[in-house]
Amino acid sequence: MKSSPHAHSTDEQHTVHATDPDSGRDPLWDAGRGPGGAGDPGRDPRPGASPAASGRTWPAVSVVMPVLNEERHLADAVRRILSQDYPGELELVLAIGPSRDRTEEIAQRLATEDPRVVVVPNPTGRTPQGLNIAIKASQYSIIVRVDGHSLLPPDYVRVAVETMEETGADNVGGIMAAEGITPFEKAVARAMTSKIGVGNARFHTGGEAGDVETVYLGTFRRSALERVGGYDETFVRAQDWEMNHRIRQTGGRIYFTPRMRVTYRPRPNLRALAKQYYHTGRWRRVVGREHQGTLSLRYLAPPMAVLAMAAGVVAGAFGFWPGWLVPGAYAAGIVAGAVVEGRGLPVSAWVRLPLVFATMHISWGVGFLTSPPGLGQATPAKS
């Protein structure tokens, strides 16, 4: 198992113990701060906030967010976090990468407006490094991961903590509720929440609460992150799946609940969508190489479809006309799927849905097939 060169003790998740085996205390309250202090879980620092219900205490929570080129969504994402209906103390740590837009300016302004916001630099701009840096700068026993283009509902943190208490899980998460604004984004959102588009992953399509392989974003026990050593920084993509796999290998639980929903803003155009899924496919194969036996049919279906269509096109080009039936059948299938899945969409979004399906499938499959063997390997130090 790889360890992250910059991993902090809080970078990954914890086990299913109801109490910390070393201290005998519940990990949810292991921040070690007494009543009235910075980590007092019963004190809500928000002006006018009501006391915790039924006199219970709530653990202090650190929200961490790696941010790069998020000028469009950052302010909304931060406001959703700061306005959480959560009775305990909350801080937000933003790890800002070298953005090409006004992201850093906006982040600094938000930190000036609210003392709960802390801004730290992420020189690489990469997600796993940003997460490790933000977690290292955080101070509380519960770590909530959020992205700059994700919008939390008001009860997100409270539901996460309640679910963690009830299940003893090391990481809890919910539904990646993709919602678009433009016709193209609406088509992508529908594809990302359908089994035709992304398979049967519960964090995409919903389902019953229970143990799963991975969840979207995630709310972690700090002790779990300490146990596994943080995000592996060689995984530029797919770092969530990879880390959750290591947590499960060490006896931890990853738990999905449909009560937790996060609004996700899809990529705004075809090029950005293709790039997203191409790189996701490349890095999911790296996870498969690193952790043998983790590639299910859901992950293998796109590359198998790409190979079959490529073979059909080659055969058809060389005069074997039945070869054209393979890509033809795929095209007919995604159009039929769009008819079913696109119900209720505006016409302007519906007509884009078949192209969105094809872009997601083919980009992911090509990325998987062309993933170089050296991808994800640590670069040897120069002598």
Tab-separated table of C-alpha atoms in Angstrom:
chain	number	residue	atom	x	y	z
A	1	MET	CA	0.000	0.000	0.000
A	2	LYS	CA	1.329	3.383	-0.937
A	3	SER	CA	1.588	6.214	1.524
A	4	SER	CA	1.054	9.813	0.578
A	5	PRO	CA	4.195	11.934	0.728
A	6	HIS	CA	2.230	14.796	2.231
A	7	ALA	CA	-0.414	12.755	4.044
A	8	HIS	CA	-1.427	14.018	7.425
A	9	SER	CA	-2.790	11.906	10.201
A	10	THR	CA	-6.300	12.957	9.219
A	11	ASP	CA	-6.226	12.118	5.547
A	12	GLU	CA	-8.183	8.914	5.532
A	13	GLN	CA	-10.773	6.951	7.283
A	14	HIS	CA	-11.266	4.913	10.433
A	15	THR	CA	-12.690	1.636	11.705
A	16	VAL	CA	-16.003	0.483	13.057
A	17	HIS	CA	-15.132	0.668	16.749
A	18	ALA	CA	-17.785	2.362	18.848
A	19	THR	CA	-14.998	3.508	21.144
A	20	ASP	CA	-11.386	4.347	20.443
A	21	PRO	CA	-9.423	1.252	21.504
A	22	ASP	CA	-6.559	3.408	22.737
A	23	SER	CA	-8.455	5.969	24.745
A	24	GLY	CA	-11.773	4.271	25.484
A	25	ARG	CA	-13.550	7.368	24.199
A	26	ASP	CA	-15.908	7.629	21.285
A	27	PRO	CA	-13.851	8.762	18.257
A	28	LEU	CA	-16.532	11.335	17.475
A	29	TRP	CA	-15.496	13.231	20.587
A	30	ASP	CA	-11.749	12.565	20.588
A	31	ALA	CA	-10.694	16.115	19.700
A	32	GLY	CA	-9.800	16.593	23.371
A	33	ARG	CA	-11.410	19.979	23.970
A	34	GLY	CA	-13.467	20.736	27.071
A	35	PRO	CA	-16.785	22.566	27.436
A	36	GLY	CA	-16.745	26.083	26.114
A	37	GLY	CA	-13.430	25.632	24.279
A	38	ALA	CA	-12.728	25.700	20.561
A	39	GLY	CA	-13.919	22.135	20.203
A	40	ASP	CA	-16.913	22.244	22.507
A	41	PRO	CA	-19.473	20.243	20.485
A	42	GLY	CA	-22.428	21.764	22.276
A	43	ARG	CA	-21.649	25.383	21.439
A	44	ASP	CA	-22.798	26.804	18.122
A	45	PRO	CA	-20.723	29.854	17.158
A	46	ARG	CA	-23.302	31.200	14.711
A	47	PRO	CA	-25.091	34.347	15.841
A	48	GLY	CA	-28.644	33.584	16.913
A	49	ALA	CA	-28.193	29.816	16.642
A	50	SER	CA	-30.351	27.654	18.905
A	51	PRO	CA	-28.829	25.274	21.471
A	52	ALA	CA	-28.395	21.613	20.606
A	53	ALA	CA	-31.626	19.664	20.613
A	54	SER	CA	-32.477	17.704	23.787
A	55	GLY	CA	-29.327	18.956	25.514
A	56	ARG	CA	-27.097	16.575	23.543
A	57	THR	CA	-23.593	17.498	22.498
A	58	TRP	CA	-22.371	17.446	18.912
A	59	PRO	CA	-18.786	16.897	17.741
A	60	ALA	CA	-16.943	19.788	16.165
A	61	VAL	CA	-16.580	19.374	12.412
A	62	SER	CA	-13.921	20.441	9.914
A	63	VAL	CA	-15.044	20.845	6.302
A	64	VAL	CA	-12.197	20.610	3.777
A	65	MET	CA	-12.403	21.758	0.172
A	66	PRO	CA	-9.715	21.584	-2.536
A	67	VAL	CA	-10.382	24.435	-4.968
A	68	LEU	CA	-9.068	25.224	-8.453
A	69	ASN	CA	-10.667	27.518	-11.027
A	70	GLU	CA	-14.009	27.612	-9.218
A	71	GLU	CA	-14.868	31.290	-9.652
A	72	ARG	CA	-18.318	30.387	-10.910
A	73	HIS	CA	-19.447	28.200	-7.988
A	74	LEU	CA	-17.148	28.856	-5.000
A	75	ALA	CA	-19.140	31.570	-3.206
A	76	ASP	CA	-22.364	29.551	-3.384
A	77	ALA	CA	-20.626	26.382	-2.226
A	78	VAL	CA	-19.067	28.163	0.759
A	79	ARG	CA	-22.308	29.849	1.790
A	80	ARG	CA	-24.087	26.498	1.766
A	81	ILE	CA	-21.458	25.165	4.180
A	82	LEU	CA	-21.489	28.140	6.542
A	83	SER	CA	-25.285	28.099	6.753
A	84	GLN	CA	-25.505	24.443	7.783
A	85	ASP	CA	-28.236	23.581	10.274
A	86	TYR	CA	-25.678	21.989	12.572
A	87	PRO	CA	-25.658	22.598	16.365
A	88	GLY	CA	-21.934	21.877	16.813
A	89	GLU	CA	-18.896	23.954	15.941
A	90	LEU	CA	-17.803	24.077	12.319
A	91	GLU	CA	-14.778	25.322	10.397
A	92	LEU	CA	-14.067	25.383	6.652
A	93	VAL	CA	-10.551	24.959	5.252
A	94	LEU	CA	-10.080	25.942	1.601
A	95	ALA	CA	-6.960	24.600	-0.145
A	96	ILE	CA	-6.548	26.981	-3.088
A	97	GLY	CA	-4.635	25.882	-6.168
A	98	PRO	CA	-2.987	28.229	-8.701
A	99	SER	CA	-6.220	29.210	-10.460
A	100	ARG	CA	-6.479	31.104	-13.735
A	101	ASP	CA	-9.569	33.015	-12.628
A	102	ARG	CA	-10.671	35.000	-9.547
A	103	THR	CA	-10.930	31.944	-7.286
A	104	GLU	CA	-8.213	33.007	-4.829
A	105	GLU	CA	-9.585	36.553	-4.594
A	106	ILE	CA	-13.047	35.203	-3.816
A	107	ALA	CA	-11.672	32.751	-1.236
A	108	GLN	CA	-9.747	35.482	0.586
A	109	ARG	CA	-12.819	37.695	0.656
A	110	LEU	CA	-14.930	34.881	2.110
A	111	ALA	CA	-12.304	34.276	4.809
A	112	THR	CA	-12.358	37.963	5.704
A	113	GLU	CA	-16.143	37.906	6.012
A	114	ASP	CA	-16.323	34.835	8.290
A	115	PRO	CA	-13.635	33.733	10.801
A	116	ARG	CA	-14.668	30.101	10.369
A	117	VAL	CA	-13.094	30.106	6.895
A	118	VAL	CA	-9.373	29.316	6.658
A	119	VAL	CA	-7.451	29.593	3.379
A	120	VAL	CA	-4.287	27.553	2.764
A	121	PRO	CA	-2.248	27.260	-0.453
A	122	ASN	CA	-2.152	24.114	-2.568
A	123	PRO	CA	0.807	24.786	-4.896
A	124	THR	CA	0.232	21.745	-7.118
A	125	GLY	CA	-3.458	22.455	-7.663
A	126	ARG	CA	-4.119	18.712	-7.582
A	127	THR	CA	-7.029	17.292	-5.622
A	128	PRO	CA	-5.338	14.700	-3.363
A	129	GLN	CA	-2.572	17.115	-2.382
A	130	GLY	CA	-5.173	19.791	-1.662
A	131	LEU	CA	-7.173	17.408	0.498
A	132	ASN	CA	-4.126	16.358	2.500
A	133	ILE	CA	-3.059	19.971	2.992
A	134	ALA	CA	-6.543	21.043	4.089
A	135	ILE	CA	-6.902	18.113	6.476
A	136	LYS	CA	-3.506	18.875	8.006
A	137	ALA	CA	-4.622	22.466	8.591
A	138	SER	CA	-7.934	21.404	10.142
A	139	GLN	CA	-8.440	20.781	13.856
A	140	TYR	CA	-11.562	18.740	14.569
A	141	SER	CA	-12.419	15.048	14.914
A	142	ILE	CA	-14.865	14.823	12.009
A	143	ILE	CA	-13.707	15.647	8.466
A	144	VAL	CA	-16.291	16.523	5.817
A	145	ARG	CA	-14.987	16.595	2.259
A	146	VAL	CA	-16.670	19.018	-0.181
A	147	ASP	CA	-15.768	20.127	-3.706
A	148	GLY	CA	-15.898	23.669	-5.013
A	149	HIS	CA	-18.714	22.825	-7.429
A	150	SER	CA	-20.831	20.942	-4.879
A	151	LEU	CA	-23.760	22.505	-3.023
A	152	LEU	CA	-24.724	21.013	0.354
A	153	PRO	CA	-28.319	20.903	1.608
A	154	PRO	CA	-28.850	22.583	5.023
A	155	ASP	CA	-28.966	19.308	6.988
A	156	TYR	CA	-26.006	17.591	5.295
A	157	VAL	CA	-23.488	17.740	8.151
A	158	ARG	CA	-26.068	16.910	10.812
A	159	VAL	CA	-27.300	13.852	8.902
A	160	ALA	CA	-23.705	12.752	8.290
A	161	VAL	CA	-22.840	12.878	12.003
A	162	GLU	CA	-26.080	11.129	12.984
A	163	THR	CA	-25.452	8.373	10.428
A	164	MET	CA	-21.876	7.932	11.621
A	165	GLU	CA	-23.060	7.577	15.213
A	166	GLU	CA	-25.807	5.112	14.301
A	167	THR	CA	-23.676	2.861	12.074
A	168	GLY	CA	-20.159	3.161	13.487
A	169	ALA	CA	-18.916	3.661	9.925
A	170	ASP	CA	-15.614	5.320	9.110
A	171	ASN	CA	-16.958	7.186	6.099
A	172	VAL	CA	-20.540	8.062	5.282
A	173	GLY	CA	-21.858	9.658	2.118
A	174	GLY	CA	-24.908	10.006	-0.038
A	175	ILE	CA	-26.169	10.866	-3.485
A	176	MET	CA	-24.294	12.907	-6.054
A	177	ALA	CA	-27.399	14.768	-7.197
A	178	ALA	CA	-26.281	16.216	-10.517
A	179	GLU	CA	-28.281	19.277	-11.546
A	180	GLY	CA	-27.672	21.333	-14.652
A	181	ILE	CA	-28.503	24.898	-15.613
A	182	THR	CA	-27.918	24.978	-19.374
A	183	PRO	CA	-29.520	22.438	-21.756
A	184	PHE	CA	-26.195	20.617	-22.099
A	185	GLU	CA	-25.673	20.485	-18.332
A	186	LYS	CA	-29.203	19.184	-17.859
A	187	ALA	CA	-28.490	16.379	-20.315
A	188	VAL	CA	-25.268	15.500	-18.486
A	189	ALA	CA	-27.055	15.596	-15.136
A	190	ARG	CA	-29.680	13.145	-16.369
A	191	ALA	CA	-27.009	10.835	-17.760
A	192	MET	CA	-25.034	10.949	-14.519
A	193	THR	CA	-28.065	9.861	-12.511
A	194	SER	CA	-29.101	6.992	-14.798
A	195	LYS	CA	-27.937	3.384	-14.949
A	196	ILE	CA	-27.439	3.714	-18.705
A	197	GLY	CA	-24.971	6.507	-18.117
A	198	VAL	CA	-23.024	5.369	-15.057
A	199	GLY	CA	-24.142	1.867	-14.066
A	200	ASN	CA	-25.681	0.958	-10.738
A	201	ALA	CA	-23.504	2.887	-8.271
A	202	ARG	CA	-25.841	3.962	-5.483
A	203	PHE	CA	-24.188	7.347	-5.019
A	204	HIS	CA	-25.195	8.140	-8.608
A	205	THR	CA	-28.592	6.489	-8.935
A	206	GLY	CA	-29.799	6.181	-5.337
A	207	GLY	CA	-30.937	3.110	-3.438
A	208	GLU	CA	-31.225	1.689	0.035
A	209	ALA	CA	-28.884	2.626	2.851
A	210	GLY	CA	-26.061	0.204	3.521
A	211	ASP	CA	-22.396	-0.690	3.181
A	212	VAL	CA	-20.819	0.120	-0.191
A	213	GLU	CA	-17.398	0.213	-1.871
A	214	THR	CA	-17.271	3.998	-2.097
A	215	VAL	CA	-19.361	7.135	-1.671
A	216	TYR	CA	-19.401	10.604	-3.163
A	217	LEU	CA	-17.212	13.053	-1.218
A	218	GLY	CA	-17.586	11.546	2.274
A	219	THR	CA	-17.612	12.423	5.963
A	220	PHE	CA	-14.734	10.746	7.789
A	221	ARG	CA	-13.530	10.034	11.279
A	222	ARG	CA	-10.155	11.707	11.749
A	223	SER	CA	-8.901	8.535	13.430
A	224	ALA	CA	-9.708	6.608	10.257
A	225	LEU	CA	-7.690	9.001	8.156
A	226	GLU	CA	-4.821	8.590	10.592
A	227	ARG	CA	-5.020	4.829	10.318
A	228	VAL	CA	-4.632	4.643	6.546
A	229	GLY	CA	-2.296	7.585	6.086
A	230	GLY	CA	-4.346	9.943	3.981
A	231	TYR	CA	-5.058	10.281	0.299
A	232	ASP	CA	-2.486	8.652	-1.960
A	233	GLU	CA	-1.160	11.649	-3.861
A	234	THR	CA	-0.099	9.584	-6.862
A	235	PHE	CA	-3.790	9.180	-7.695
A	236	VAL	CA	-4.604	12.392	-9.538
A	237	ARG	CA	-8.060	10.925	-10.189
A	238	ALA	CA	-10.030	8.108	-8.519
A	239	GLN	CA	-8.410	8.950	-5.186
A	240	ASP	CA	-11.743	8.541	-3.367
A	241	TRP	CA	-12.294	4.986	-4.560
A	242	GLU	CA	-8.679	4.067	-3.861
A	243	MET	CA	-8.705	5.438	-0.331
A	244	ASN	CA	-12.058	3.891	0.532
A	245	HIS	CA	-10.674	0.556	-0.648
A	246	ARG	CA	-7.766	0.865	1.794
A	247	ILE	CA	-10.152	1.771	4.599
A	248	ARG	CA	-12.202	-1.350	3.915
A	249	GLN	CA	-9.023	-3.442	3.758
A	250	THR	CA	-8.180	-2.336	7.295
A	251	GLY	CA	-11.575	-3.351	8.663
A	252	GLY	CA	-13.463	-0.095	8.181
A	253	ARG	CA	-16.930	0.473	6.809
A	254	ILE	CA	-18.058	2.804	4.037
A	255	TYR	CA	-21.748	3.574	4.409
A	256	PHE	CA	-24.236	5.032	1.946
A	257	THR	CA	-27.428	6.793	2.978
A	258	PRO	CA	-29.916	8.407	0.589
A	259	ARG	CA	-30.628	10.994	3.293
A	260	MET	CA	-27.452	12.780	2.258
A	261	ARG	CA	-27.761	14.548	-1.107
A	262	VAL	CA	-25.218	16.917	-2.613
A	263	THR	CA	-26.050	19.099	-5.586
A	264	TYR	CA	-23.343	18.628	-8.212
A	265	ARG	CA	-22.802	20.966	-11.175
A	266	PRO	CA	-21.822	18.976	-14.303
A	267	ARG	CA	-19.180	19.960	-16.841
A	268	PRO	CA	-20.429	22.803	-19.070
A	269	ASN	CA	-19.511	21.497	-22.530
A	270	LEU	CA	-18.728	18.368	-24.524
A	271	ARG	CA	-14.964	18.854	-24.480
A	272	ALA	CA	-14.834	19.227	-20.700
A	273	LEU	CA	-17.093	16.180	-20.241
A	274	ALA	CA	-14.943	14.041	-22.544
A	275	LYS	CA	-11.789	15.097	-20.716
A	276	GLN	CA	-13.358	14.301	-17.338
A	277	TYR	CA	-14.409	10.784	-18.301
A	278	TYR	CA	-11.238	10.041	-20.281
A	279	HIS	CA	-9.053	10.767	-17.261
A	280	THR	CA	-11.432	8.958	-14.908
A	281	GLY	CA	-11.127	5.850	-17.078
A	282	ARG	CA	-7.334	6.093	-17.145
A	283	TRP	CA	-7.079	6.371	-13.386
A	284	ARG	CA	-9.681	3.723	-12.605
A	285	ARG	CA	-7.443	1.255	-14.421
A	286	VAL	CA	-4.539	2.389	-12.224
A	287	VAL	CA	-6.649	1.507	-9.183
A	288	GLY	CA	-7.298	-1.895	-10.752
A	289	ARG	CA	-3.581	-2.477	-11.207
A	290	GLU	CA	-2.754	-1.346	-7.692
A	291	HIS	CA	-5.557	-3.338	-6.057
A	292	GLN	CA	-6.066	-6.611	-7.884
A	293	GLY	CA	-9.604	-7.996	-8.115
A	294	THR	CA	-11.373	-4.639	-7.846
A	295	LEU	CA	-12.507	-4.313	-11.478
A	296	SER	CA	-16.145	-5.379	-11.769
A	297	LEU	CA	-18.224	-5.627	-14.936
A	298	ARG	CA	-19.460	-2.070	-14.379
A	299	TYR	CA	-15.931	-0.777	-14.914
A	300	LEU	CA	-15.124	-3.154	-17.763
A	301	ALA	CA	-18.287	-2.502	-19.811
A	302	PRO	CA	-17.126	0.785	-21.456
A	303	PRO	CA	-13.732	-0.526	-22.674
A	304	MET	CA	-15.377	-3.742	-23.888
A	305	ALA	CA	-17.923	-1.694	-25.835
A	306	VAL	CA	-15.176	0.456	-27.370
A	307	LEU	CA	-13.222	-2.634	-28.468
A	308	ALA	CA	-16.336	-4.256	-29.930
A	309	MET	CA	-17.278	-1.136	-31.896
A	310	ALA	CA	-13.728	-0.650	-33.129
A	311	ALA	CA	-13.629	-4.259	-34.309
A	312	GLY	CA	-16.983	-3.819	-36.039
A	313	VAL	CA	-15.850	-0.670	-37.839
A	314	VAL	CA	-12.636	-2.331	-39.025
A	315	ALA	CA	-14.531	-5.390	-40.215
A	316	GLY	CA	-17.078	-3.244	-42.018
A	317	ALA	CA	-14.361	-1.142	-43.632
A	318	PHE	CA	-12.778	-4.310	-45.024
A	319	GLY	CA	-16.020	-5.444	-46.623
A	320	PHE	CA	-17.591	-7.576	-43.894
A	321	TRP	CA	-20.824	-5.625	-43.727
A	322	PRO	CA	-22.227	-7.309	-40.564
A	323	GLY	CA	-19.435	-5.545	-38.688
A	324	TRP	CA	-21.353	-2.286	-38.999
A	325	LEU	CA	-24.134	-3.840	-36.935
A	326	VAL	CA	-22.072	-3.487	-33.760
A	327	PRO	CA	-21.680	0.312	-33.730
A	328	GLY	CA	-25.161	0.565	-35.242
A	329	ALA	CA	-26.647	-1.443	-32.390
A	330	TYR	CA	-24.829	0.739	-29.863
A	331	ALA	CA	-26.127	3.921	-31.494
A	332	ALA	CA	-29.674	2.550	-31.553
A	333	GLY	CA	-29.331	1.498	-27.925
A	334	ILE	CA	-28.291	4.903	-26.611
A	335	VAL	CA	-31.013	6.629	-28.635
A	336	ALA	CA	-33.595	4.250	-27.174
A	337	GLY	CA	-32.091	4.800	-23.746
A	338	ALA	CA	-32.343	8.546	-24.200
A	339	VAL	CA	-36.037	8.204	-25.031
A	340	VAL	CA	-36.617	6.419	-21.730
A	341	GLU	CA	-34.217	8.355	-19.528
A	342	GLY	CA	-34.945	11.727	-21.074
A	343	ARG	CA	-38.586	11.894	-20.062
A	344	GLY	CA	-39.366	15.253	-18.533
A	345	LEU	CA	-36.312	16.978	-19.959
A	346	PRO	CA	-36.693	20.061	-22.157
A	347	VAL	CA	-36.337	19.201	-25.837
A	348	SER	CA	-33.117	21.227	-25.999
A	349	ALA	CA	-31.603	18.919	-23.363
A	350	TRP	CA	-33.171	15.695	-24.639
A	351	VAL	CA	-31.650	15.997	-28.120
A	352	ARG	CA	-28.208	16.214	-26.499
A	353	LEU	CA	-28.660	13.142	-24.315
A	354	PRO	CA	-27.565	10.449	-26.832
A	355	LEU	CA	-24.369	12.383	-27.555
A	356	VAL	CA	-23.737	12.785	-23.838
A	357	PHE	CA	-24.186	9.028	-23.243
A	358	ALA	CA	-21.781	8.219	-26.074
A	359	THR	CA	-19.203	10.754	-24.884
A	360	MET	CA	-19.225	9.392	-21.350
A	361	HIS	CA	-18.996	5.731	-22.421
A	362	ILE	CA	-16.423	6.111	-25.173
A	363	SER	CA	-14.195	8.602	-23.352
A	364	TRP	CA	-14.130	6.410	-20.248
A	365	GLY	CA	-13.455	3.289	-22.326
A	366	VAL	CA	-10.666	4.864	-24.386
A	367	GLY	CA	-9.080	6.279	-21.243
A	368	PHE	CA	-9.152	2.848	-19.608
A	369	LEU	CA	-7.691	1.109	-22.663
A	370	THR	CA	-4.901	3.637	-23.182
A	371	SER	CA	-3.916	4.015	-19.527
A	372	PRO	CA	-0.099	3.628	-19.577
A	373	PRO	CA	1.463	1.054	-17.237
A	374	GLY	CA	3.593	3.728	-15.570
A	375	LEU	CA	0.669	5.988	-14.704
A	376	GLY	CA	0.363	6.427	-10.964
A	377	GLN	CA	3.861	5.183	-10.244
A	378	ALA	CA	6.032	7.368	-8.077
A	379	THR	CA	8.785	9.146	-10.001
A	380	PRO	CA	12.208	7.845	-8.878
A	381	ALA	CA	14.298	10.422	-7.073
A	382	LYS	CA	17.211	11.798	-9.071
A	383	SER	CA	20.639	10.929	-7.767
